[in-house]
Amino acid sequence: MGRKDFSLKTSTSTFKVMLTAATVSGGLVYWVVKSKEHRESVEAKTRQLNGIPGDMGTAFAGETVHLLLSTNLTGFVRSRHEKHGSVFKTHLFGENVVFVSGIDCVKSVLFSEPKYSTSFQLGKLRQLFGEESIVNKSGELHKCHNQMIMGVLNKRFLTTVCPNLAKVISEEGKKWLEESTENKGQYFSVKEKSISLVEKIIELIFFGKRSGKKVLKTTVEQLEAFSRGCKAFPVKLPFSPYGKAMKARQALINVIKNELSKHLNERSRLGVQAPEQTIIYHTAEFMSESTSSGERILALDEVADTMLFILWSLYESTVK
């Protein structure tokens, strides 16, 4: 009985050892095959860049360490630009990268899109700005969004808004100067002052007075959360900056859609009213005219994503 138990235990142990050895061997074979495929893929991608000057760095890290040790990206690019010229290649964070600088080189790349190149945003920015935004489009769809922006920011709009905008900024600047003169030796929050200025600019340029102070205040608060998320690590949790930014994005999109719908409904019921020189008004006007003329019509989701990008640009250029 004891001999049978011993044989059974020995057989079981032998089987386990053989199973483990087979698993490890299979894993090694799989790793070798995958490593070879990866190496061949990297070599093929590298051969595509043979005619471009530059340094690919070490086998695995490339020039990633050099970039991390440099003071900033600008210094890293400038040193290689001086060495290799306006176009150079390198290897960063596991990817082959080609840097292009100079007006002529950049124009040749942008104007060749999408024949030879396609622009794209990082994954987290694609989600934040929306798949339908102009920043995530290329070719004909990009042209459609661009035509809308050019139609909205037309001469009539700019000639009316620019003097009013200059007046608002000038008056706000005078208030800051008077406050700093009256309260000598005391500090005041530039951020709070700039937030107040943002509200006035968004009211003047984007929404108009009819949207109300509550909408403006909520919009600026959501833009602040959205802006922080653009620079945050892309961890989509409710309490993370990126998670809060995604929530803010949805709130901003809802506001934009709501304001656009108001204007579109009024135009369909009452016809063309006295023009309000705001981006939202002219966007609704552009959408109505595109519908009546039979041109390529951008859907409300597409328009809202691009309007979010313009709204964020207004916020960033003022606050930062």
PDB file of C-alpha atoms in Angstrom:
ATOM      1  CA  MET A   1       0.000   0.000   0.000  1.00  0.00           C
ATOM      2  CA  GLY A   2       2.813   2.348   0.967  1.00  0.00           C
ATOM      3  CA  ARG A   3       4.664   1.528  -2.273  1.00  0.00           C
ATOM      4  CA  LYS A   4       1.563   2.360  -4.361  1.00  0.00           C
ATOM      5  CA  ASP A   5       1.135   5.665  -2.509  1.00  0.00           C
ATOM      6  CA  PHE A   6       4.811   6.455  -3.089  1.00  0.00           C
ATOM      7  CA  SER A   7       4.512   5.620  -6.816  1.00  0.00           C
ATOM      8  CA  LEU A   8       1.352   7.706  -7.106  1.00  0.00           C
ATOM      9  CA  LYS A   9       2.988  10.671  -5.386  1.00  0.00           C
ATOM     10  CA  THR A  10       6.102  10.284  -7.535  1.00  0.00           C
ATOM     11  CA  SER A  11       4.014  10.131 -10.720  1.00  0.00           C
ATOM     12  CA  THR A  12       2.024  13.216  -9.666  1.00  0.00           C
ATOM     13  CA  SER A  13       5.208  15.148  -8.850  1.00  0.00           C
ATOM     14  CA  THR A  14       6.779  14.106 -12.148  1.00  0.00           C
ATOM     15  CA  PHE A  15       3.649  15.223 -14.013  1.00  0.00           C
ATOM     16  CA  LYS A  16       3.706  18.626 -12.270  1.00  0.00           C
ATOM     17  CA  VAL A  17       7.383  19.102 -13.127  1.00  0.00           C
ATOM     18  CA  MET A  18       6.758  18.137 -16.759  1.00  0.00           C
ATOM     19  CA  LEU A  19       3.715  20.455 -16.951  1.00  0.00           C
ATOM     20  CA  THR A  20       5.725  23.339 -15.462  1.00  0.00           C
ATOM     21  CA  ALA A  21       8.629  22.690 -17.845  1.00  0.00           C
ATOM     22  CA  ALA A  22       6.254  22.590 -20.823  1.00  0.00           C
ATOM     23  CA  THR A  23       4.570  25.852 -19.734  1.00  0.00           C
ATOM     24  CA  VAL A  24       7.916  27.631 -19.251  1.00  0.00           C
ATOM     25  CA  SER A  25       9.238  26.294 -22.575  1.00  0.00           C
ATOM     26  CA  GLY A  26       6.060  27.373 -24.371  1.00  0.00           C
ATOM     27  CA  GLY A  27       6.277  30.800 -22.759  1.00  0.00           C
ATOM     28  CA  LEU A  28       9.918  31.172 -23.804  1.00  0.00           C
ATOM     29  CA  VAL A  29       9.121  30.147 -27.386  1.00  0.00           C
ATOM     30  CA  TYR A  30       6.202  32.631 -27.487  1.00  0.00           C
ATOM     31  CA  TRP A  31       8.433  35.394 -26.031  1.00  0.00           C
ATOM     32  CA  VAL A  32      11.190  34.687 -28.590  1.00  0.00           C
ATOM     33  CA  VAL A  33       8.677  34.754 -31.484  1.00  0.00           C
ATOM     34  CA  LYS A  34       7.055  37.951 -30.256  1.00  0.00           C
ATOM     35  CA  SER A  35      10.440  39.584 -29.613  1.00  0.00           C
ATOM     36  CA  LYS A  36      11.518  38.709 -33.146  1.00  0.00           C
ATOM     37  CA  GLU A  37       8.268  40.092 -34.594  1.00  0.00           C
ATOM     38  CA  HIS A  38       8.660  43.291 -32.549  1.00  0.00           C
ATOM     39  CA  ARG A  39      12.312  43.686 -33.584  1.00  0.00           C
ATOM     40  CA  GLU A  40      11.446  43.173 -37.249  1.00  0.00           C
ATOM     41  CA  SER A  41       8.592  45.676 -36.951  1.00  0.00           C
ATOM     42  CA  VAL A  42      10.879  48.269 -35.338  1.00  0.00           C
ATOM     43  CA  GLU A  43      13.577  47.676 -37.953  1.00  0.00           C
ATOM     44  CA  ALA A  44      11.019  48.061 -40.768  1.00  0.00           C
ATOM     45  CA  LYS A  45       9.759  51.360 -39.307  1.00  0.00           C
ATOM     46  CA  THR A  46      13.325  52.578 -38.852  1.00  0.00           C
ATOM     47  CA  ARG A  47      14.202  51.761 -42.492  1.00  0.00           C
ATOM     48  CA  GLN A  48      11.345  54.060 -43.575  1.00  0.00           C
ATOM     49  CA  LEU A  49      13.312  56.949 -42.049  1.00  0.00           C
ATOM     50  CA  ASN A  50      16.640  56.123 -43.722  1.00  0.00           C
ATOM     51  CA  GLY A  51      16.741  59.346 -45.746  1.00  0.00           C
ATOM     52  CA  ILE A  52      16.147  61.604 -42.727  1.00  0.00           C
ATOM     53  CA  PRO A  53      19.115  62.848 -40.651  1.00  0.00           C
ATOM     54  CA  GLY A  54      19.150  62.291 -36.905  1.00  0.00           C
ATOM     55  CA  ASP A  55      20.156  59.977 -34.101  1.00  0.00           C
ATOM     56  CA  MET A  56      17.926  57.107 -32.892  1.00  0.00           C
ATOM     57  CA  GLY A  57      19.843  56.701 -29.615  1.00  0.00           C
ATOM     58  CA  THR A  58      20.226  53.394 -27.807  1.00  0.00           C
ATOM     59  CA  ALA A  59      18.442  50.163 -28.767  1.00  0.00           C
ATOM     60  CA  PHE A  60      15.515  50.360 -26.344  1.00  0.00           C
ATOM     61  CA  ALA A  61      15.428  53.815 -24.724  1.00  0.00           C
ATOM     62  CA  GLY A  62      16.363  55.771 -27.838  1.00  0.00           C
ATOM     63  CA  GLU A  63      16.913  59.390 -26.795  1.00  0.00           C
ATOM     64  CA  THR A  64      14.224  59.321 -24.087  1.00  0.00           C
ATOM     65  CA  VAL A  65      16.797  59.677 -21.290  1.00  0.00           C
ATOM     66  CA  HIS A  66      18.355  62.710 -23.034  1.00  0.00           C
ATOM     67  CA  LEU A  67      14.917  64.309 -23.265  1.00  0.00           C
ATOM     68  CA  LEU A  68      14.124  63.655 -19.591  1.00  0.00           C
ATOM     69  CA  LEU A  69      17.482  65.045 -18.493  1.00  0.00           C
ATOM     70  CA  SER A  70      17.151  68.195 -20.619  1.00  0.00           C
ATOM     71  CA  THR A  71      15.589  71.288 -19.029  1.00  0.00           C
ATOM     72  CA  ASN A  72      12.680  71.322 -21.482  1.00  0.00           C
ATOM     73  CA  LEU A  73      11.483  70.028 -24.841  1.00  0.00           C
ATOM     74  CA  THR A  74      12.450  73.275 -26.583  1.00  0.00           C
ATOM     75  CA  GLY A  75      16.110  72.904 -25.570  1.00  0.00           C
ATOM     76  CA  PHE A  76      16.141  69.264 -26.707  1.00  0.00           C
ATOM     77  CA  VAL A  77      14.676  70.156 -30.103  1.00  0.00           C
ATOM     78  CA  ARG A  78      16.868  73.246 -30.586  1.00  0.00           C
ATOM     79  CA  SER A  79      20.132  71.337 -30.017  1.00  0.00           C
ATOM     80  CA  ARG A  80      19.189  68.717 -32.610  1.00  0.00           C
ATOM     81  CA  HIS A  81      17.814  71.322 -34.994  1.00  0.00           C
ATOM     82  CA  GLU A  82      21.178  73.082 -34.950  1.00  0.00           C
ATOM     83  CA  LYS A  83      22.964  69.768 -35.579  1.00  0.00           C
ATOM     84  CA  HIS A  84      20.674  68.137 -38.177  1.00  0.00           C
ATOM     85  CA  GLY A  85      18.588  70.942 -39.709  1.00  0.00           C
ATOM     86  CA  SER A  86      14.854  71.645 -40.014  1.00  0.00           C
ATOM     87  CA  VAL A  87      13.884  67.955 -40.249  1.00  0.00           C
ATOM     88  CA  PHE A  88      15.418  65.274 -38.028  1.00  0.00           C
ATOM     89  CA  LYS A  89      14.497  61.867 -36.606  1.00  0.00           C
ATOM     90  CA  THR A  90      14.838  60.407 -33.119  1.00  0.00           C
ATOM     91  CA  HIS A  91      13.342  57.677 -30.917  1.00  0.00           C
ATOM     92  CA  LEU A  92      11.286  58.694 -27.853  1.00  0.00           C
ATOM     93  CA  PHE A  93       9.148  56.642 -25.447  1.00  0.00           C
ATOM     94  CA  GLY A  94       9.254  53.570 -27.667  1.00  0.00           C
ATOM     95  CA  GLU A  95       8.262  55.376 -30.879  1.00  0.00           C
ATOM     96  CA  ASN A  96      10.155  56.703 -33.894  1.00  0.00           C
ATOM     97  CA  VAL A  97       9.602  60.465 -34.107  1.00  0.00           C
ATOM     98  CA  VAL A  98      10.316  63.002 -36.848  1.00  0.00           C
ATOM     99  CA  PHE A  99      10.540  66.666 -35.811  1.00  0.00           C
ATOM    100  CA  VAL A 100       9.737  69.323 -38.397  1.00  0.00           C
ATOM    101  CA  SER A 101      10.439  73.034 -37.897  1.00  0.00           C
ATOM    102  CA  GLY A 102      10.522  76.144 -40.050  1.00  0.00           C
ATOM    103  CA  ILE A 103       7.646  77.776 -41.927  1.00  0.00           C
ATOM    104  CA  ASP A 104       8.308  76.123 -45.304  1.00  0.00           C
ATOM    105  CA  CYS A 105       8.732  72.610 -43.873  1.00  0.00           C
ATOM    106  CA  VAL A 106       5.637  72.853 -41.680  1.00  0.00           C
ATOM    107  CA  LYS A 107       3.552  74.218 -44.581  1.00  0.00           C
ATOM    108  CA  SER A 108       4.629  71.352 -46.839  1.00  0.00           C
ATOM    109  CA  VAL A 109       3.545  68.814 -44.190  1.00  0.00           C
ATOM    110  CA  LEU A 110       0.212  70.482 -43.398  1.00  0.00           C
ATOM    111  CA  PHE A 111      -0.723  71.134 -47.026  1.00  0.00           C
ATOM    112  CA  SER A 112       0.030  67.519 -47.984  1.00  0.00           C
ATOM    113  CA  GLU A 113      -2.535  66.221 -45.502  1.00  0.00           C
ATOM    114  CA  PRO A 114      -4.085  63.662 -45.827  1.00  0.00           C
ATOM    115  CA  LYS A 115      -2.131  62.494 -48.904  1.00  0.00           C
ATOM    116  CA  TYR A 116       1.198  61.949 -47.149  1.00  0.00           C
ATOM    117  CA  SER A 117       0.443  62.629 -43.492  1.00  0.00           C
ATOM    118  CA  THR A 118      -2.409  62.547 -40.982  1.00  0.00           C
ATOM    119  CA  SER A 119      -2.581  64.643 -37.849  1.00  0.00           C
ATOM    120  CA  PHE A 120      -3.786  63.173 -34.564  1.00  0.00           C
ATOM    121  CA  GLN A 121      -4.078  64.112 -30.913  1.00  0.00           C
ATOM    122  CA  LEU A 122      -2.991  62.084 -27.905  1.00  0.00           C
ATOM    123  CA  GLY A 123      -5.706  59.687 -26.751  1.00  0.00           C
ATOM    124  CA  LYS A 124      -6.680  61.704 -23.696  1.00  0.00           C
ATOM    125  CA  LEU A 125      -6.979  64.945 -25.707  1.00  0.00           C
ATOM    126  CA  ARG A 126      -9.083  63.208 -28.358  1.00  0.00           C
ATOM    127  CA  GLN A 127     -11.550  62.246 -25.646  1.00  0.00           C
ATOM    128  CA  LEU A 128     -11.495  65.648 -23.950  1.00  0.00           C
ATOM    129  CA  PHE A 129     -12.020  67.718 -27.103  1.00  0.00           C
ATOM    130  CA  GLY A 130     -14.292  65.108 -28.683  1.00  0.00           C
ATOM    131  CA  GLU A 131     -13.974  62.874 -31.728  1.00  0.00           C
ATOM    132  CA  GLU A 132     -16.024  65.342 -33.802  1.00  0.00           C
ATOM    133  CA  SER A 133     -13.860  68.398 -33.006  1.00  0.00           C
ATOM    134  CA  ILE A 134     -11.846  70.183 -35.689  1.00  0.00           C
ATOM    135  CA  VAL A 135      -8.633  69.257 -33.838  1.00  0.00           C
ATOM    136  CA  ASN A 136      -9.370  65.561 -34.485  1.00  0.00           C
ATOM    137  CA  LYS A 137     -10.378  65.884 -38.139  1.00  0.00           C
ATOM    138  CA  SER A 138      -8.407  65.868 -41.373  1.00  0.00           C
ATOM    139  CA  GLY A 139      -9.082  66.234 -45.079  1.00  0.00           C
ATOM    140  CA  GLU A 140     -12.604  67.219 -46.180  1.00  0.00           C
ATOM    141  CA  LEU A 141     -14.109  67.047 -42.697  1.00  0.00           C
ATOM    142  CA  HIS A 142     -11.434  69.423 -41.412  1.00  0.00           C
ATOM    143  CA  LYS A 143     -12.265  71.799 -44.268  1.00  0.00           C
ATOM    144  CA  CYS A 144     -15.970  71.717 -43.327  1.00  0.00           C
ATOM    145  CA  HIS A 145     -15.180  72.704 -39.746  1.00  0.00           C
ATOM    146  CA  ASN A 146     -12.733  75.346 -40.950  1.00  0.00           C
ATOM    147  CA  GLN A 147     -15.353  76.848 -43.279  1.00  0.00           C
ATOM    148  CA  MET A 148     -17.743  77.081 -40.353  1.00  0.00           C
ATOM    149  CA  ILE A 149     -15.180  78.887 -38.186  1.00  0.00           C
ATOM    150  CA  MET A 150     -14.302  81.286 -40.988  1.00  0.00           C
ATOM    151  CA  GLY A 151     -18.016  81.872 -41.579  1.00  0.00           C
ATOM    152  CA  VAL A 152     -18.606  82.600 -37.894  1.00  0.00           C
ATOM    153  CA  LEU A 153     -15.539  84.811 -37.370  1.00  0.00           C
ATOM    154  CA  ASN A 154     -16.425  86.944 -40.373  1.00  0.00           C
ATOM    155  CA  LYS A 155     -15.624  90.591 -41.035  1.00  0.00           C
ATOM    156  CA  ARG A 156     -18.986  91.810 -39.746  1.00  0.00           C
ATOM    157  CA  PHE A 157     -18.460  89.968 -36.464  1.00  0.00           C
ATOM    158  CA  LEU A 158     -14.837  91.055 -35.969  1.00  0.00           C
ATOM    159  CA  THR A 159     -15.396  94.741 -36.825  1.00  0.00           C
ATOM    160  CA  THR A 160     -18.142  94.890 -34.186  1.00  0.00           C
ATOM    161  CA  VAL A 161     -16.577  92.767 -31.464  1.00  0.00           C
ATOM    162  CA  CYS A 162     -12.913  93.869 -31.535  1.00  0.00           C
ATOM    163  CA  PRO A 163     -13.521  97.526 -30.450  1.00  0.00           C
ATOM    164  CA  ASN A 164     -15.873  96.339 -27.675  1.00  0.00           C
ATOM    165  CA  LEU A 165     -13.344  93.733 -26.581  1.00  0.00           C
ATOM    166  CA  ALA A 166     -10.563  96.332 -26.433  1.00  0.00           C
ATOM    167  CA  LYS A 167     -12.835  98.562 -24.340  1.00  0.00           C
ATOM    168  CA  VAL A 168     -13.627  95.780 -21.839  1.00  0.00           C
ATOM    169  CA  ILE A 169      -9.942  94.848 -21.420  1.00  0.00           C
ATOM    170  CA  SER A 170      -8.906  98.494 -21.069  1.00  0.00           C
ATOM    171  CA  GLU A 171     -11.543  99.202 -18.417  1.00  0.00           C
ATOM    172  CA  GLU A 172     -10.622  96.071 -16.472  1.00  0.00           C
ATOM    173  CA  GLY A 173      -6.929  97.018 -16.637  1.00  0.00           C
ATOM    174  CA  LYS A 174      -7.680 100.487 -15.254  1.00  0.00           C
ATOM    175  CA  LYS A 175      -9.576  98.922 -12.334  1.00  0.00           C
ATOM    176  CA  TRP A 176      -6.586  96.709 -11.535  1.00  0.00           C
ATOM    177  CA  LEU A 177      -4.250  99.712 -11.652  1.00  0.00           C
ATOM    178  CA  GLU A 178      -6.510 101.805  -9.411  1.00  0.00           C
ATOM    179  CA  GLU A 179      -6.860  98.973  -6.913  1.00  0.00           C
ATOM    180  CA  SER A 180      -3.103  98.387  -6.763  1.00  0.00           C
ATOM    181  CA  THR A 181      -2.530 102.152  -6.275  1.00  0.00           C
ATOM    182  CA  GLU A 182      -5.128 102.479  -3.504  1.00  0.00           C
ATOM    183  CA  ASN A 183      -3.910  99.387  -1.624  1.00  0.00           C
ATOM    184  CA  LYS A 184      -0.165 100.022  -1.606  1.00  0.00           C
ATOM    185  CA  GLY A 185       1.853  97.194  -0.122  1.00  0.00           C
ATOM    186  CA  GLN A 186      -1.068  94.756  -0.368  1.00  0.00           C
ATOM    187  CA  TYR A 187      -1.396  91.887  -2.796  1.00  0.00           C
ATOM    188  CA  PHE A 188      -4.458  90.949  -4.806  1.00  0.00           C
ATOM    189  CA  SER A 189      -5.192  87.710  -6.622  1.00  0.00           C
ATOM    190  CA  VAL A 190      -4.402  88.014 -10.321  1.00  0.00           C
ATOM    191  CA  LYS A 191      -6.211  84.699 -10.885  1.00  0.00           C
ATOM    192  CA  GLU A 192      -9.468  86.042  -9.419  1.00  0.00           C
ATOM    193  CA  LYS A 193      -9.186  89.177 -11.549  1.00  0.00           C
ATOM    194  CA  SER A 194      -8.473  87.174 -14.704  1.00  0.00           C
ATOM    195  CA  ILE A 195     -11.445  84.875 -13.995  1.00  0.00           C
ATOM    196  CA  SER A 196     -13.669  87.963 -13.779  1.00  0.00           C
ATOM    197  CA  LEU A 197     -12.232  89.173 -17.085  1.00  0.00           C
ATOM    198  CA  VAL A 198     -12.851  85.745 -18.678  1.00  0.00           C
ATOM    199  CA  GLU A 199     -16.538  85.917 -17.710  1.00  0.00           C
ATOM    200  CA  LYS A 200     -16.877  89.314 -19.383  1.00  0.00           C
ATOM    201  CA  ILE A 201     -15.047  88.206 -22.539  1.00  0.00           C
ATOM    202  CA  ILE A 202     -17.088  84.989 -22.854  1.00  0.00           C
ATOM    203  CA  GLU A 203     -20.285  86.991 -22.361  1.00  0.00           C
ATOM    204  CA  LEU A 204     -19.225  89.548 -24.966  1.00  0.00           C
ATOM    205  CA  ILE A 205     -17.807  87.198 -27.611  1.00  0.00           C
ATOM    206  CA  PHE A 206     -19.339  83.782 -27.091  1.00  0.00           C
ATOM    207  CA  PHE A 207     -22.753  83.611 -25.411  1.00  0.00           C
ATOM    208  CA  GLY A 208     -24.096  87.162 -25.185  1.00  0.00           C
ATOM    209  CA  LYS A 209     -25.988  88.807 -22.314  1.00  0.00           C
ATOM    210  CA  ARG A 210     -29.113  86.713 -22.785  1.00  0.00           C
ATOM    211  CA  SER A 211     -27.409  83.569 -21.513  1.00  0.00           C
ATOM    212  CA  GLY A 212     -27.391  84.961 -17.967  1.00  0.00           C
ATOM    213  CA  LYS A 213     -24.794  85.280 -15.216  1.00  0.00           C
ATOM    214  CA  LYS A 214     -25.450  81.773 -13.871  1.00  0.00           C
ATOM    215  CA  VAL A 215     -24.515  80.160 -17.187  1.00  0.00           C
ATOM    216  CA  LEU A 216     -21.356  82.296 -17.416  1.00  0.00           C
ATOM    217  CA  LYS A 217     -20.239  81.483 -13.876  1.00  0.00           C
ATOM    218  CA  THR A 218     -20.855  77.747 -14.347  1.00  0.00           C
ATOM    219  CA  THR A 219     -19.064  77.799 -17.725  1.00  0.00           C
ATOM    220  CA  VAL A 220     -15.917  79.402 -16.307  1.00  0.00           C
ATOM    221  CA  GLU A 221     -15.853  76.947 -13.373  1.00  0.00           C
ATOM    222  CA  GLN A 222     -16.167  73.990 -15.738  1.00  0.00           C
ATOM    223  CA  LEU A 223     -13.496  75.436 -18.054  1.00  0.00           C
ATOM    224  CA  GLU A 224     -11.084  75.608 -15.122  1.00  0.00           C
ATOM    225  CA  ALA A 225     -11.616  71.892 -14.379  1.00  0.00           C
ATOM    226  CA  PHE A 226     -11.411  71.059 -18.088  1.00  0.00           C
ATOM    227  CA  SER A 227      -8.131  72.954 -18.484  1.00  0.00           C
ATOM    228  CA  ARG A 228      -6.516  71.150 -15.537  1.00  0.00           C
ATOM    229  CA  GLY A 229      -7.493  67.811 -17.072  1.00  0.00           C
ATOM    230  CA  CYS A 230      -5.710  68.657 -20.339  1.00  0.00           C
ATOM    231  CA  LYS A 231      -2.394  68.566 -18.460  1.00  0.00           C
ATOM    232  CA  ALA A 232      -3.242  65.701 -16.073  1.00  0.00           C
ATOM    233  CA  PHE A 233      -2.329  62.031 -16.203  1.00  0.00           C
ATOM    234  CA  PRO A 234      -5.142  60.213 -18.100  1.00  0.00           C
ATOM    235  CA  VAL A 235      -6.639  58.263 -15.184  1.00  0.00           C
ATOM    236  CA  LYS A 236     -10.417  58.368 -15.591  1.00  0.00           C
ATOM    237  CA  LEU A 237     -11.585  58.207 -11.972  1.00  0.00           C
ATOM    238  CA  PRO A 238     -14.329  60.436 -10.490  1.00  0.00           C
ATOM    239  CA  PHE A 239     -11.884  62.190  -8.122  1.00  0.00           C
ATOM    240  CA  SER A 240      -8.915  62.487 -10.546  1.00  0.00           C
ATOM    241  CA  PRO A 241      -8.252  65.739 -12.480  1.00  0.00           C
ATOM    242  CA  TYR A 242      -8.793  63.880 -15.764  1.00  0.00           C
ATOM    243  CA  GLY A 243     -12.044  62.330 -14.526  1.00  0.00           C
ATOM    244  CA  LYS A 244     -13.278  65.756 -13.387  1.00  0.00           C
ATOM    245  CA  ALA A 245     -12.274  67.211 -16.768  1.00  0.00           C
ATOM    246  CA  MET A 246     -14.341  64.604 -18.630  1.00  0.00           C
ATOM    247  CA  LYS A 247     -17.314  65.477 -16.418  1.00  0.00           C
ATOM    248  CA  ALA A 248     -16.705  69.193 -17.075  1.00  0.00           C
ATOM    249  CA  ARG A 249     -16.548  68.487 -20.813  1.00  0.00           C
ATOM    250  CA  GLN A 250     -20.027  66.978 -20.769  1.00  0.00           C
ATOM    251  CA  ALA A 251     -21.391  69.936 -18.796  1.00  0.00           C
ATOM    252  CA  LEU A 252     -19.843  72.424 -21.273  1.00  0.00           C
ATOM    253  CA  ILE A 253     -21.143  70.486 -24.290  1.00  0.00           C
ATOM    254  CA  ASN A 254     -24.651  70.535 -22.770  1.00  0.00           C
ATOM    255  CA  VAL A 255     -24.483  74.329 -22.283  1.00  0.00           C
ATOM    256  CA  ILE A 256     -23.247  74.894 -25.850  1.00  0.00           C
ATOM    257  CA  LYS A 257     -25.926  72.618 -27.340  1.00  0.00           C
ATOM    258  CA  ASN A 258     -28.625  74.281 -25.248  1.00  0.00           C
ATOM    259  CA  GLU A 259     -27.622  77.804 -26.333  1.00  0.00           C
ATOM    260  CA  LEU A 260     -27.315  76.760 -29.988  1.00  0.00           C
ATOM    261  CA  SER A 261     -30.720  75.061 -29.899  1.00  0.00           C
ATOM    262  CA  LYS A 262     -32.333  78.222 -28.505  1.00  0.00           C
ATOM    263  CA  HIS A 263     -31.037  80.283 -31.442  1.00  0.00           C
ATOM    264  CA  LEU A 264     -31.916  77.631 -34.025  1.00  0.00           C
ATOM    265  CA  ASN A 265     -35.480  77.312 -32.689  1.00  0.00           C
ATOM    266  CA  GLU A 266     -35.952  81.079 -32.707  1.00  0.00           C
ATOM    267  CA  ARG A 267     -34.756  81.329 -36.290  1.00  0.00           C
ATOM    268  CA  SER A 268     -37.131  78.566 -37.403  1.00  0.00           C
ATOM    269  CA  ARG A 269     -40.123  80.137 -35.585  1.00  0.00           C
ATOM    270  CA  LEU A 270     -39.513  83.858 -35.974  1.00  0.00           C
ATOM    271  CA  GLY A 271     -37.154  84.085 -38.944  1.00  0.00           C
ATOM    272  CA  VAL A 272     -33.975  86.190 -38.947  1.00  0.00           C
ATOM    273  CA  GLN A 273     -33.912  88.518 -35.960  1.00  0.00           C
ATOM    274  CA  ALA A 274     -31.649  91.488 -35.249  1.00  0.00           C
ATOM    275  CA  PRO A 275     -28.148  89.953 -35.332  1.00  0.00           C
ATOM    276  CA  GLU A 276     -26.417  89.409 -32.018  1.00  0.00           C
ATOM    277  CA  GLN A 277     -22.661  89.655 -32.514  1.00  0.00           C
ATOM    278  CA  THR A 278     -21.679  86.494 -30.657  1.00  0.00           C
ATOM    279  CA  ILE A 279     -20.051  83.244 -31.749  1.00  0.00           C
ATOM    280  CA  ILE A 280     -23.125  81.223 -30.745  1.00  0.00           C
ATOM    281  CA  TYR A 281     -25.462  83.448 -32.780  1.00  0.00           C
ATOM    282  CA  HIS A 282     -23.304  83.334 -35.917  1.00  0.00           C
ATOM    283  CA  THR A 283     -22.816  79.568 -35.547  1.00  0.00           C
ATOM    284  CA  ALA A 284     -26.595  79.064 -35.503  1.00  0.00           C
ATOM    285  CA  GLU A 285     -26.831  81.407 -38.494  1.00  0.00           C
ATOM    286  CA  PHE A 286     -24.198  79.389 -40.380  1.00  0.00           C
ATOM    287  CA  MET A 287     -25.990  76.103 -39.606  1.00  0.00           C
ATOM    288  CA  SER A 288     -29.335  77.507 -40.832  1.00  0.00           C
ATOM    289  CA  GLU A 289     -27.855  78.876 -44.055  1.00  0.00           C
ATOM    290  CA  SER A 290     -26.008  75.590 -44.742  1.00  0.00           C
ATOM    291  CA  THR A 291     -29.298  73.714 -44.374  1.00  0.00           C
ATOM    292  CA  SER A 292     -31.135  75.997 -46.799  1.00  0.00           C
ATOM    293  CA  SER A 293     -28.306  76.039 -49.380  1.00  0.00           C
ATOM    294  CA  GLY A 294     -27.913  72.241 -49.435  1.00  0.00           C
ATOM    295  CA  GLU A 295     -24.229  72.304 -48.424  1.00  0.00           C
ATOM    296  CA  ARG A 296     -22.548  69.643 -46.253  1.00  0.00           C
ATOM    297  CA  ILE A 297     -24.350  70.073 -42.928  1.00  0.00           C
ATOM    298  CA  LEU A 298     -22.392  69.621 -39.715  1.00  0.00           C
ATOM    299  CA  ALA A 299     -24.432  67.835 -37.051  1.00  0.00           C
ATOM    300  CA  LEU A 300     -25.029  69.458 -33.665  1.00  0.00           C
ATOM    301  CA  ASP A 301     -22.509  67.104 -31.993  1.00  0.00           C
ATOM    302  CA  GLU A 302     -19.814  68.071 -34.524  1.00  0.00           C
ATOM    303  CA  VAL A 303     -20.477  71.784 -34.089  1.00  0.00           C
ATOM    304  CA  ALA A 304     -20.578  71.539 -30.281  1.00  0.00           C
ATOM    305  CA  ASP A 305     -17.167  69.797 -30.118  1.00  0.00           C
ATOM    306  CA  THR A 306     -15.535  72.490 -32.257  1.00  0.00           C
ATOM    307  CA  MET A 307     -17.270  75.255 -30.263  1.00  0.00           C
ATOM    308  CA  LEU A 308     -15.822  73.711 -27.089  1.00  0.00           C
ATOM    309  CA  PHE A 309     -12.335  74.017 -28.574  1.00  0.00           C
ATOM    310  CA  ILE A 310     -12.941  77.723 -29.367  1.00  0.00           C
ATOM    311  CA  LEU A 311     -14.364  78.346 -25.884  1.00  0.00           C
ATOM    312  CA  TRP A 312     -11.368  76.648 -24.251  1.00  0.00           C
ATOM    313  CA  SER A 313      -9.012  78.739 -26.429  1.00  0.00           C
ATOM    314  CA  LEU A 314     -10.698  81.921 -25.184  1.00  0.00           C
ATOM    315  CA  TYR A 315     -10.257  80.775 -21.600  1.00  0.00           C
ATOM    316  CA  GLU A 316      -6.619  79.699 -21.987  1.00  0.00           C
ATOM    317  CA  SER A 317      -5.512  82.828 -23.855  1.00  0.00           C
ATOM    318  CA  THR A 318      -6.998  85.063 -21.127  1.00  0.00           C
ATOM    319  CA  VAL A 319      -6.238  83.210 -17.898  1.00  0.00           C
ATOM    320  CA  LYS A 320      -2.799  81.837 -18.776  1.00  0.00           C
TER     321      LYS A 320
END
